[in-house]
Coordinates of C-alpha atoms and ligand atoms in Angstrom, one line a residue:
M944 CA 0.1 0.0 0.1
K945 CA 1.4 3.4 -0.8
L946 CA 0.1 6.7 0.7
Y947 CA 0.9 10.1 0.1
N948 CA 0.9 13.2 2.3
L949 CA -2.1 15.8 1.6
K950 CA 0.3 18.6 2.3
D951 CA 3.1 17.4 -0.1
H952 CA 2.1 14.8 -2.6
N953 CA 5.7 13.9 -3.3
E954 CA 6.1 12.4 0.2
Q955 CA 4.9 8.8 -0.5
V956 CA 5.4 6.1 2.2
S957 CA 4.5 2.4 2.8
F958 CA 1.5 1.1 5.0
A959 CA 4.2 0.2 7.6
Q960 CA 5.9 3.8 7.5
A961 CA 2.5 5.4 7.7
V962 CA 1.6 3.2 10.7
K963 CA 4.8 4.1 12.4
Q964 CA 5.0 7.9 11.5
G965 CA 1.4 8.7 12.2
L966 CA 1.9 12.1 10.1
G967 CA 3.7 13.2 7.2
S968 CA 5.8 16.4 7.1
Q969 CA 4.0 19.8 7.9
Q970 CA 1.7 17.7 10.1
G971 CA 0.2 16.3 6.7
L972 CA -2.2 13.5 6.8
F973 CA -1.6 10.4 4.7
F974 CA -4.0 9.2 2.2
P975 CA -4.1 6.1 -0.1
L976 CA -2.8 6.3 -3.4
E977 CA -5.0 3.6 -4.9
L978 CA -8.7 3.5 -4.0
P979 CA -9.5 -0.1 -4.4
E980 CA -13.3 -1.0 -5.5
F981 CA -15.0 -4.4 -5.3
E982 CA -17.3 -5.7 -7.9
L983 CA -21.0 -5.9 -7.0
T984 CA -20.9 -9.6 -7.0
D985 CA -17.9 -9.5 -4.6
I986 CA -19.9 -7.1 -2.2
D987 CA -22.7 -9.6 -2.3
A988 CA -20.5 -12.5 -1.4
M989 CA -18.6 -10.4 1.2
L990 CA -22.0 -9.5 3.0
E991 CA -22.5 -13.3 3.6
M992 CA -19.0 -13.8 5.4
D993 CA -18.4 -13.6 9.1
F994 CA -17.1 -10.2 10.4
V995 CA -13.4 -11.1 10.8
S996 CA -13.3 -12.9 7.4
R997 CA -14.8 -10.0 5.7
S998 CA -12.9 -7.4 7.7
S999 CA -9.7 -9.2 6.5
K1000 CA -10.5 -9.1 2.9
I1001 CA -11.4 -5.4 3.1
L1002 CA -8.1 -4.5 5.0
S1003 CA -6.2 -6.6 2.5
A1004 CA -7.7 -4.8 -0.4
Y1005 CA -6.1 -1.6 1.1
I1006 CA -2.9 -2.9 2.5
G1007 CA -2.1 -5.0 -0.2
D1008 CA 1.0 -7.4 -0.3
E1009 CA 2.7 -5.8 2.8
I1010 CA 1.1 -8.1 5.1
A1011 CA 0.2 -11.8 4.0
P1012 CA -3.5 -12.5 4.0
H1013 CA -3.4 -15.0 6.7
Q1014 CA -1.2 -13.0 9.1
L1015 CA -3.6 -10.2 8.6
A1016 CA -6.6 -12.3 9.3
E1017 CA -4.9 -13.6 12.7
R1018 CA -4.5 -9.9 13.8
V1019 CA -7.9 -8.9 12.7
K1020 CA -9.4 -11.9 14.6
T1021 CA -7.5 -10.7 17.9
A1022 CA -8.4 -7.1 17.3
F1023 CA -12.0 -7.5 16.5
A1024 CA -12.8 -9.9 19.2
F1025 CA -16.2 -8.5 20.1
P1026 CA -19.5 -7.9 18.0
A1027 CA -20.9 -4.7 16.3
P1028 CA -24.7 -5.4 16.4
V1029 CA -27.5 -3.5 14.7
A1030 CA -30.1 -2.8 17.2
K1031 CA -33.7 -2.0 15.9
V1032 CA -35.0 1.6 17.3
S1033 CA -37.9 1.7 15.2
E1034 CA -39.7 0.6 12.0
D1035 CA -37.3 2.4 9.7
I1036 CA -34.4 3.1 12.1
S1037 CA -31.6 1.1 13.5
C1038 CA -28.6 1.8 15.6
L1039 CA -25.1 0.3 14.8
E1040 CA -23.7 -0.4 18.4
L1041 CA -20.1 0.1 18.5
F1042 CA -19.7 -0.2 22.3
H1043 CA -19.4 -3.9 22.8
G1044 CA -15.6 -3.7 23.1
P1045 CA -13.4 -3.7 26.4
T1046 CA -13.7 0.2 26.8
L1047 CA -17.2 0.6 25.6
A1048 CA -16.7 3.1 22.5
F1049 CA -16.1 2.7 19.0
K1050 CA -12.6 3.4 19.4
D1051 CA -11.8 0.0 20.3
F1052 CA -12.0 -1.1 16.8
G1053 CA -9.4 1.3 15.5
G1054 CA -7.1 1.3 18.7
R1055 CA -6.8 -2.5 18.9
F1056 CA -6.3 -2.8 15.1
M1057 CA -3.6 -0.2 15.3
A1058 CA -2.0 -2.0 18.0
Q1059 CA -1.9 -5.1 16.1
M1060 CA -0.4 -3.3 13.1
L1061 CA 2.1 -1.4 15.1
S1062 CA 3.5 -4.5 16.7
Y1063 CA 3.5 -6.4 13.3
V1064 CA 5.4 -3.5 11.5
S1065 CA 7.9 -2.7 14.3
G1066 CA 10.1 -5.8 14.0
A1067 CA 10.4 -8.9 16.8
D1068 CA 13.1 -7.4 19.0
E1069 CA 12.1 -3.6 18.7
Q1070 CA 11.1 -1.9 21.8
I1071 CA 8.2 0.5 21.5
T1072 CA 7.1 3.0 24.3
I1073 CA 3.7 4.5 23.6
L1074 CA 3.4 7.8 25.4
T1075 CA 0.0 9.4 25.5
A1076 CA -1.9 12.1 27.3
T1077 CA -5.6 11.6 28.0
S1078 CA -8.5 13.6 29.5
G1079 CA -10.2 10.3 30.0
D1080 CA -11.2 8.1 27.0
T1081 CA -8.2 7.6 24.8
G1082 CA -6.3 6.5 27.5
A1083 CA -8.6 3.5 28.1
A1084 CA -8.9 2.7 24.6
V1085 CA -5.2 2.6 23.9
A1086 CA -4.3 0.9 27.3
H1087 CA -6.5 -2.0 26.6
A1088 CA -5.5 -2.3 23.0
F1089 CA -1.9 -2.7 24.1
Y1090 CA -2.2 -4.7 27.2
G1091 CA -0.2 -7.7 27.4
M1092 CA 1.5 -6.8 24.1
E1093 CA 5.2 -8.1 24.0
N1094 CA 8.0 -5.3 23.4
V1095 CA 5.5 -2.7 24.0
R1096 CA 5.5 -0.4 27.0
V1097 CA 2.6 2.1 27.3
V1098 CA 2.7 5.3 29.5
I1099 CA -0.4 7.3 29.8
L1100 CA -0.5 10.6 31.6
Y1101 CA -3.8 12.2 32.9
P1102 CA -4.7 15.0 35.1
Q1103 CA -5.1 14.0 38.6
G1104 CA -8.6 14.3 40.0
K1105 CA -9.9 15.7 36.5
I1106 CA -11.1 12.5 35.0
S1107 CA -14.2 10.6 36.3
P1108 CA -13.5 7.7 38.9
L1109 CA -14.8 5.1 36.7
Q1110 CA -12.7 6.3 33.8
E1111 CA -9.8 6.2 36.0
K1112 CA -10.6 2.6 37.0
L1113 CA -10.9 1.4 33.4
F1114 CA -7.2 1.9 32.6
C1115 CA -5.2 2.4 36.0
T1116 CA -6.0 -1.0 37.2
L1117 CA -4.5 -3.0 34.5
G1118 CA -0.9 -3.2 35.5
G1119 CA 1.6 -5.4 33.5
N1120 CA 3.0 -3.3 30.3
I1121 CA 0.4 -0.6 31.1
E1122 CA 1.8 2.4 33.3
T1123 CA -0.3 5.1 34.4
I1124 CA 0.9 8.6 35.7
A1125 CA -1.6 11.0 37.7
I1126 CA -0.1 14.4 36.8
D1127 CA -0.4 17.2 39.4
G1128 CA -2.0 19.6 36.6
D1129 CA -4.5 19.8 33.8
F1130 CA -4.9 18.2 30.5
D1131 CA -2.9 20.8 28.8
A1132 CA 0.0 20.3 31.4
C1133 CA -0.2 16.2 30.4
Q1134 CA 0.0 17.3 26.6
A1135 CA 2.8 19.8 27.0
L1136 CA 4.9 16.9 28.8
V1137 CA 4.1 14.4 26.0
K1138 CA 5.3 17.3 23.5
Q1139 CA 8.5 17.8 25.5
A1140 CA 9.3 13.9 25.1
F1141 CA 8.6 13.9 21.4
D1142 CA 10.9 17.0 21.2
D1143 CA 13.7 15.1 23.0
E1144 CA 15.5 13.1 20.2
E1145 CA 17.9 11.3 22.5
L1146 CA 14.9 10.1 24.7
K1147 CA 13.0 9.2 21.5
K1148 CA 15.7 7.0 20.2
A1149 CA 16.5 5.4 23.6
I1150 CA 13.1 4.2 24.1
G1151 CA 11.4 3.8 20.9
L1152 CA 8.7 6.6 21.2
N1153 CA 5.5 6.4 19.4
S1154 CA 2.3 8.4 20.0
A1155 CA -0.7 6.0 19.0
N1156 CA -2.2 9.1 17.5
S1157 CA -5.8 8.9 16.5
I1158 CA -5.0 10.2 13.0
N1159 CA -3.2 6.9 12.2
I1160 CA -4.2 5.4 9.1
S1161 CA -4.6 2.2 10.6
R1162 CA -7.4 3.5 12.8
L1163 CA -9.2 4.8 9.8
L1164 CA -9.0 1.5 8.0
A1165 CA -10.3 -0.6 10.9
Q1166 CA -13.4 1.6 11.0
I1167 CA -14.3 0.8 7.4
C1168 CA -15.0 -2.7 8.3
Y1169 CA -18.2 -2.0 10.7
Y1170 CA -20.0 -0.2 8.1
F1171 CA -19.8 -3.3 5.9
E1172 CA -20.9 -5.3 9.1
A1173 CA -24.0 -3.2 9.6
V1174 CA -25.1 -3.7 6.0
A1175 CA -24.5 -7.4 6.2
Q1176 CA -26.8 -7.6 9.1
L1177 CA -29.8 -5.8 7.2
P1178 CA -32.5 -7.4 5.1
Q1179 CA -31.7 -7.4 1.4
E1180 CA -34.7 -4.9 0.7
K1181 CA -33.0 -2.4 3.0
R1182 CA -29.6 -2.5 1.9
N1183 CA -30.1 -0.2 -1.2
Q1184 CA -32.0 2.4 0.5
L1185 CA -29.6 3.1 3.3
V1186 CA -28.8 6.5 4.9
V1187 CA -26.2 6.5 7.6
S1188 CA -26.0 9.4 10.2
V1189 CA -22.6 9.8 11.8
P1190 CA -22.2 11.6 15.1
S1191 CA -19.1 13.6 14.2
G1192 CA -16.2 15.4 15.8
N1193 CA -12.7 14.9 14.2
F1194 CA -14.6 13.2 11.3
G1195 CA -12.9 10.0 11.4
D1196 CA -15.8 8.0 11.5
L1197 CA -17.3 9.7 8.6
T1198 CA -14.1 9.3 6.6
A1199 CA -14.2 5.4 7.1
G1200 CA -17.8 5.5 6.1
L1201 CA -17.1 7.4 2.9
L1202 CA -14.2 4.8 2.3
A1203 CA -16.4 2.1 2.8
K1204 CA -18.7 3.5 0.0
S1205 CA -15.8 4.2 -2.1
L1206 CA -15.1 0.3 -1.9
G1207 CA -18.6 -0.4 -3.3
L1208 CA -20.8 -0.6 -0.3
P1209 CA -24.2 0.4 -1.1
I1210 CA -24.9 3.5 1.2
K1211 CA -27.3 5.9 -0.6
R1212 CA -26.4 8.9 1.5
F1213 CA -24.5 10.0 4.7
I1214 CA -25.2 12.6 7.2
A1215 CA -22.5 14.4 9.0
A1216 CA -24.0 15.1 12.4
T1217 CA -22.3 17.7 14.9
N1218 CA -23.2 19.5 17.9
A1219 CA -22.8 23.2 18.4
N1220 CA -19.2 23.0 17.1
D1221 CA -20.5 23.3 13.5
T1222 CA -17.6 24.2 11.4
V1223 CA -18.5 21.6 8.8
P1224 CA -22.2 22.1 8.6
R1225 CA -21.7 25.8 8.1
F1226 CA -19.1 25.0 5.4
L1227 CA -21.3 22.8 3.6
Q1228 CA -24.1 25.4 3.8
G1229 CA -22.2 28.4 2.9
G1230 CA -19.0 27.3 1.4
S1231 CA -16.7 29.3 3.8
W1232 CA -14.3 27.5 6.4
T1233 CA -14.6 29.6 9.5
P1234 CA -14.2 27.7 12.6
N1235 CA -15.5 29.4 15.6
A1236 CA -13.9 28.9 19.2
T1237 CA -14.8 25.4 20.4
V1238 CA -17.8 25.6 22.8
A1239 CA -18.4 22.9 25.5
T1240 CA -21.5 20.7 25.0
L1241 CA -23.3 17.5 26.3
S1242 CA -21.6 15.6 23.5
N1243 CA -18.2 16.6 24.8
A1244 CA -16.2 14.1 22.6
M1245 CA -17.3 16.1 19.7
D1246 CA -16.5 19.4 20.9
V1247 CA -14.0 20.0 17.9
S1248 CA -14.1 23.1 15.7
Q1249 CA -11.2 22.3 13.5
P1250 CA -11.7 18.6 12.5
N1251 CA -8.5 16.9 11.9
N1252 CA -9.9 14.5 9.3
W1253 CA -11.7 16.9 7.0
P1254 CA -8.9 17.2 4.4
R1255 CA -9.3 13.5 3.9
V1256 CA -13.1 13.8 3.2
E1257 CA -12.3 16.6 0.5
E1258 CA -9.6 14.6 -1.1
L1259 CA -12.0 11.4 -1.1
F1260 CA -14.7 13.5 -2.8
R1261 CA -12.3 15.1 -5.4
R1262 CA -10.6 11.8 -6.1
K1263 CA -13.9 10.0 -6.7
T1264 CA -15.6 13.1 -8.5
W1265 CA -18.2 12.9 -5.8
R1266 CA -20.0 16.3 -4.9
L1267 CA -20.0 17.6 -1.6
T1268 CA -23.4 19.0 -1.8
D1269 CA -24.6 15.3 -1.8
L1270 CA -23.3 15.0 1.8
A1271 CA -26.3 15.8 4.2
Y1272 CA -25.4 17.6 7.4
G1273 CA -26.7 19.3 10.6
A1274 CA -26.0 20.5 13.9
V1275 CA -28.0 19.6 17.1
S1276 CA -28.3 22.1 20.2
D1277 CA -27.9 20.5 23.6
E1278 CA -31.6 20.9 24.4
T1279 CA -32.4 19.2 21.3
T1280 CA -29.9 16.5 22.2
E1281 CA -31.6 16.0 25.5
A1282 CA -35.0 15.9 23.7
S1283 CA -33.9 13.4 21.4
M1284 CA -32.5 11.1 24.2
R1285 CA -35.8 11.3 26.1
E1286 CA -37.7 10.3 22.8
L1287 CA -35.4 7.5 22.3
A1288 CA -36.0 6.3 25.6
D1289 CA -39.8 6.7 25.4
I1290 CA -39.6 4.3 22.4
G1291 CA -37.5 1.9 24.3
Y1292 CA -34.0 2.7 23.4
I1293 CA -31.5 4.1 25.8
S1294 CA -28.8 6.1 24.4
E1295 CA -26.2 8.9 25.1
P1296 CA -25.6 12.5 23.8
H1297 CA -23.4 11.7 20.8
A1298 CA -25.5 8.9 19.3
A1299 CA -28.7 10.9 20.0
I1300 CA -27.5 13.7 17.9
A1301 CA -27.1 11.3 14.7
Y1302 CA -30.5 9.9 15.6
R1303 CA -32.2 13.2 15.7
L1304 CA -30.8 14.3 12.3
L1305 CA -31.6 10.9 10.7
R1306 CA -35.4 10.9 11.9
D1307 CA -35.7 14.5 10.5
R1308 CA -34.2 13.9 7.3
L1309 CA -35.2 10.3 6.3
Q1310 CA -37.2 10.1 3.2
E1311 CA -40.2 7.8 2.4
G1312 CA -39.0 4.2 1.6
E1313 CA -35.4 4.9 2.9
F1314 CA -34.0 2.9 5.8
G1315 CA -31.9 4.8 8.5
L1316 CA -28.9 3.6 10.6
F1317 CA -27.2 5.9 13.2
L1318 CA -23.8 5.0 15.0
G1319 CA -23.8 4.3 18.3
T1320 CA -20.3 5.4 19.2
A1321 CA -20.4 4.8 23.2
H1322 CA -22.0 2.9 25.6
P1323 CA -24.6 5.1 27.8
A1324 CA -23.0 4.1 30.8
K1325 CA -19.8 5.9 29.8
F1326 CA -21.8 9.0 30.2
K1327 CA -23.6 7.7 33.3
E1328 CA -24.1 11.2 35.2
S1329 CA -25.6 13.0 32.1
V1330 CA -27.7 10.1 30.9
E1331 CA -29.2 9.5 34.2
A1332 CA -29.9 13.2 34.9
I1333 CA -31.5 13.8 31.5
L1334 CA -33.7 10.5 31.6
G1335 CA -34.3 10.7 35.4
Q1336 CA -33.6 6.9 35.8
A1337 CA -30.7 4.8 37.2
L1338 CA -28.4 3.2 34.5
P1339 CA -26.7 -0.2 35.5
L1340 CA -23.0 -0.6 34.7
P1341 CA -21.9 -3.2 32.2
Q1342 CA -20.4 -6.0 33.9
A1343 CA -16.8 -5.2 32.4
L1344 CA -17.2 -1.8 34.2
A1345 CA -18.7 -3.0 37.4
D1346 CA -15.7 -5.6 37.7
R1347 CA -13.1 -3.0 37.2
A1348 CA -14.6 -0.5 39.6
G1349 CA -13.6 -2.6 42.7
L1350 CA -10.0 -2.9 41.8
P1351 CA -6.9 -0.9 43.3
L1352 CA -5.5 2.0 41.3
L1353 CA -2.0 1.4 40.2
S1354 CA -1.0 5.1 39.1
H1355 CA 1.9 6.9 40.0
A1356 CA 1.8 10.4 41.0
M1357 CA 4.1 13.0 39.7
Q1358 CA 4.5 16.7 39.2
A1359 CA 3.8 18.7 36.0
D1360 CA 7.8 18.5 35.4
F1361 CA 9.8 17.0 32.4
A1362 CA 12.7 15.7 34.6
P1363 CA 11.1 13.3 36.8
L1364 CA 8.9 12.0 33.4
R1365 CA 12.1 11.8 31.5
A1366 CA 13.8 9.6 34.3
F1367 CA 10.8 7.6 34.6
L1368 CA 10.6 6.8 30.9
L1369 CA 14.2 5.9 30.8
K1370 CA 14.2 3.4 33.9
A1371 CA 14.2 0.0 32.7
Ligands
LIG2511 C1 -18.5 8.9 21.6 C2 -18.1 9.6 20.6 N1 -18.8 9.9 19.4 C3 -18.4 10.4 18.4 C4 -17.1 11.0 18.1 C5 -16.8 11.5 16.9 O1 -16.0 10.8 16.1 P1 -15.1 11.3 15.1 O2 -14.0 12.1 15.8 O3 -14.3 10.2 14.4 O4 -15.7 12.3 14.1 C6 -16.1 10.8 19.2 C7 -14.7 11.2 19.2 O5 -13.9 10.9 19.9 C8 -16.6 10.0 20.4 O6 -15.8 9.8 21.4

């Protein structure tokens, strides 16, 4: 697989390099040089396959001969060890539930596949240290994805006392190759420490520093697979009238959906659904890119006003000669998000703010004869406090979370100072 840097098309790298490097020069995103397409008959046959076999075929179409198909299939099997069920919400709307993995969010698919790919391309005796800062959720997905992996040490920094107790339990109780540090400071202080570490060439070399960045191409490729899985679960008559609504922040999930369509998956239309951070809806409406200051909303994981993946969306539309005017969009206020969560609860489906935004736009925009699917990106229990307050009912914890809640925290405590962090990272 060859990929090029969107900021410098002459910078071309292999899949292995793109996975290791994350970003190209000038912080440019990598994008596939070839855009594979399946024949319609292939798609039909693939929709009959099981999730792991089908996903291996999809990923192989992109990655090509850099990884032997049987080795890729082994890795996919390890990464995608949990289901992505389509749950019926109403007669013409269902939810693709992406929260049945170990950290109860769609990030488990991308994170676990990236972990598999990074260990594959890094060579048997190469030691890697993954250093990342988290404000809560990313840390859990990264920790669980790399847990128990040989030659990989994971160090996660988080702001002490500023993440929820449940979030902390989810990734600070693992031990083994996962080390967590509670920093006496805020999230920005944690990020600044990570940045300092990446600026330290000597340290970088000594410990094989890598960021497990969310912009990594392997994460995006993994996410394509669950769009196919969704269509595979639908009855034949619904497959050709499918509208998919994607709760969007950094627009990775939407990019993956569009890449699935580009492979030939029959998706009639996508809806890009945002909260009040509506740079993309305003751009699609008026044609000018004018990000406002980010505002805090109920769907906080989508509080992004300069979405990282948007250049990939534009590039795909350009390469496929699709029209951006065919991309549906909308922005939903917190008030309407709450009303939508209540509406869903009334029809028997408990959801959380991110998915509720996608649901709302879908039910507003769906036309006669169409079938709608929205992405359930996180388990409602991950947003327990707000969901319980909005719905006025208690939410039981899923077993995996309940089990972790009783385990002791294994975190180290540290001042927001680079010297002790550097010493910590260098210790064998
Ligand atoms: C629960 C949830 N929903 C939706 C999104 C938005 O996904 P994307 O950033 O790929 O647009 C995120 C992003 O972190 C998320 O955590």
